[in-house]
Phi, psi and omega in degrees: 000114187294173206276119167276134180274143167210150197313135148289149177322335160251048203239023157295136180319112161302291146029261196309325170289333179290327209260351159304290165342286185295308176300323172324308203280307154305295176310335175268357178280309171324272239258313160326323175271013192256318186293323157326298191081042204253003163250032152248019163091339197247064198032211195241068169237136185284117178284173189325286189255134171334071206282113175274338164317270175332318190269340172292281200340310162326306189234028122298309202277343148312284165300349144283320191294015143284329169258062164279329188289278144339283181240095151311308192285321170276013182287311240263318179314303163301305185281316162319315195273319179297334210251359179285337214244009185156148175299150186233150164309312192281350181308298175306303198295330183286328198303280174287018160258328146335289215281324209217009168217026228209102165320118178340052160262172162320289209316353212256292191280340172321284159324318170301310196279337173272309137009282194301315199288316162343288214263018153249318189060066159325299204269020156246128181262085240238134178274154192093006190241129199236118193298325181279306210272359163294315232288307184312346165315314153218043154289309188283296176338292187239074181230309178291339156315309202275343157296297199290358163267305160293001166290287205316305165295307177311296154344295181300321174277351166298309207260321163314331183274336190288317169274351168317302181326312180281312167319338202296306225279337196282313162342300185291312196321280176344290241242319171317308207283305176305296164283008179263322167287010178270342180268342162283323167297321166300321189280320188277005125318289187316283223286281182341283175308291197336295176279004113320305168297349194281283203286339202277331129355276159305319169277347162297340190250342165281326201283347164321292181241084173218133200260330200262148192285326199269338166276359170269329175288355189261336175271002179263335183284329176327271169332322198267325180284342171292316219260002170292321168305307172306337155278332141339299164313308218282337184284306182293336201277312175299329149292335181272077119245329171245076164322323175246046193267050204291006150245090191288186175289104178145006186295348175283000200258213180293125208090006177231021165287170205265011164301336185118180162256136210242117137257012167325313197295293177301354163266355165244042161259291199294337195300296157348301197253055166056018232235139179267100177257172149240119191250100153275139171236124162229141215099158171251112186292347171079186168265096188266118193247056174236031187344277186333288192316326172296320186266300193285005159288320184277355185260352196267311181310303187293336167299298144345284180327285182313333176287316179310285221318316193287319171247001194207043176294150189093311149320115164327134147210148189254123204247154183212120178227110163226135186269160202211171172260014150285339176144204191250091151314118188216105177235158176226095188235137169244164166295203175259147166337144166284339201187161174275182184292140172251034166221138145275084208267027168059185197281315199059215190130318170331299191305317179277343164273314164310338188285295210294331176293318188306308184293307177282007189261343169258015157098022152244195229226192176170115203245130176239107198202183176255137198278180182266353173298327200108344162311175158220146195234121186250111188220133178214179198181093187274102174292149185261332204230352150308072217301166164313114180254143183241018179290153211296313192296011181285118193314315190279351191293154170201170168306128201270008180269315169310325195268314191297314203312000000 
């Protein structure tokens, strides 16, 4: 049996419980005072006999006024037509339902106006009956209906312009935003690549008339390591120009394949230069077909790596990759450094904020901070199938001139 969806119970309107109530209420009021005889003037002595005619009609023109809201015209319609044969309790109340749910036609003043002549009754000329104050029984219902429906448009076109306003102001942002990474992507095209095509050139032309083999390997890992960069520039160049593009041009390149995330290289990279790593993996990456999410699960990895180096030589560190049905989970945690840096390659600070723009630029998240050990823990968590958002209300969003610097 397929699954049905169906509403919860409580999800009836208050409106609507109101206007239950309110006919409810009427109608047993209605019809008690009918029982009464309390509209022929001769106070509240229960006559001979029951008029049980008079007391349906009373409290049917009650129990209409549940589709006052819904069907104004045909509420107001039913107690008009019930209201011929004598004024009815329900009549002022139908009365504002005209005046404040009931659409601008004849049929509106029509009803009204037959209303009114019900509940004065002209043509019984009676002494002592005083007409104006009948006639306002539904005059005021529905004058005050018909206020309280232009406060209610009026309100209602305040808040539509308000949010027109805002969708404009989210708009202009959007189109702000965009075009300042089309203006950073062009500088870091000019400036960047150039000297990047420079040096990856110059070592290629070193590793050419280079006499000694170990200086032809060292100009050749040069090149290679310019020219991975330079696809790296070109991938990152292609996101700030299309945000919301989350595959760009370049998916093919290293680390983006549709396989999972491969990090090997860079773990017998740090391995090679004495650094004790662990690679835990969990989960089955599947076909994961998400190039962006993948080179920034290695950039996140590759980042991380690079701060030990920098700052924690000697130190354990533990890589962590789980695919999840959320996206690529990705952690990097060290001991505390062992010995000090033996370079002083100064604070930075930049790499982990640019990582944090990269990451949050595809709608996940990333936290870098120091443990209670004295370590530090690089933890992101890359949605695969989230596209890029550029909405204003995004908690994380920051300046992107700040995050490149």
């Amino acid at each position: 049996m397929p699954n049905v969806h169906r509403p919860p119970a409580a999800s009836i309107p208050r409106a609507a419980v109101f206007d239950v109530l309110l006919a409810a209420s009427v109608a047993a009021l209605a019809g008690l005072l009918r029982a009464l005889d309390s509209f022929d003037g001769d106070g509240w002595q229960t006559p001979r006999h029951v008029p049980w005619w008079g007391i349906l009609v009373q409290v049917v023109a009650g129990l209409a006024l549940v589709l006052r809201r819904r069907r104004p015209l045909a509420s107001a319609g039913v107690v008009f037509a019930l209201s011929l044969g004598g004024p009815v309790l329900a009549a002022p109340f139908s009365a504002y339902a005209l005046g404040a749910y009931a659409p601008t036609r004849p049929v509106r003043w029509a009803l009204a106006a037959g209303l009114a002549l019900t509940m004065c009754e002209p043509w019984r000329t009676q002494p002592g009956s005083d007409l104006f104050v009948e006639f306002l029984a539904i005059g005021t219902p529905l004058l005050l209906g018909m206020y309280l429906a232009s406060r209610r448009g009026l309100l209602l076109a305040l808040t539509e312009r308000a949010e027109r306003v805002e969708r404009e102001q989210v708009e202009r942002d959007r189109q702000a935003r965009a075009e300042e990474r089309r203006r950073l992507a062009g500088e870091m095209h000019d400036m960047i690549t150039h000297r990047v095509s420079l040096m990856v050139l110059q070592a290629g032309a070193l590793r050419t008339i280079a006499e000694r083999e170990d200086v032809r390997s060292a100009a050749e890992e040069l090149r290679s390591t310019g020219c991975q960069a330079l696809s790296e520039l070109r991938e990152l160049v292609a996101m700030l120009r299309d945000p919301d593009d989350p595959s760009p041009a370049g998916a093919s390149a290293r680390g983006g394949g549709a396989t999972g995330l491969e990090v090997s290289d860079l773990i017998a990279d740090s391995r090679a230069a004495g650094v004790s790593i662990e690679l835990t993996v969990t989960g089955t990456p599947g076909d994961v077909d998400a190039p962006a999410a993948v080179r920034t699960g290695r950039r996140v990895v590759q980042e991380a790596l690079t701060n030990v180096h920098k700052h924690a030589p000697g130190a354990h560190v533990e890589v962590s990759i789980r695919y999840e049905t959320a996206g690529i989970g990705v952690t990097v945690a060290n001991t505390a450094a062992a010995r000090p840096p033996d370079v002083d390659l100064g604070a930075g600070g930049t790499g982990l904020l640019g990582l944090r723009e990269r990451v949050e630029l595809l709608g996940g998240r990333l936290r870098a901070e120091p443990d209670d050990t004295g370590g530090f823990v690089v933890d992101a968590l890359v949605p695969i199938a989230t596209p890029v958002t550029t909405d204003r209300t995004h908690p994380t969003h920051r300046d992107l001139h700040e995050g490149a610097a």
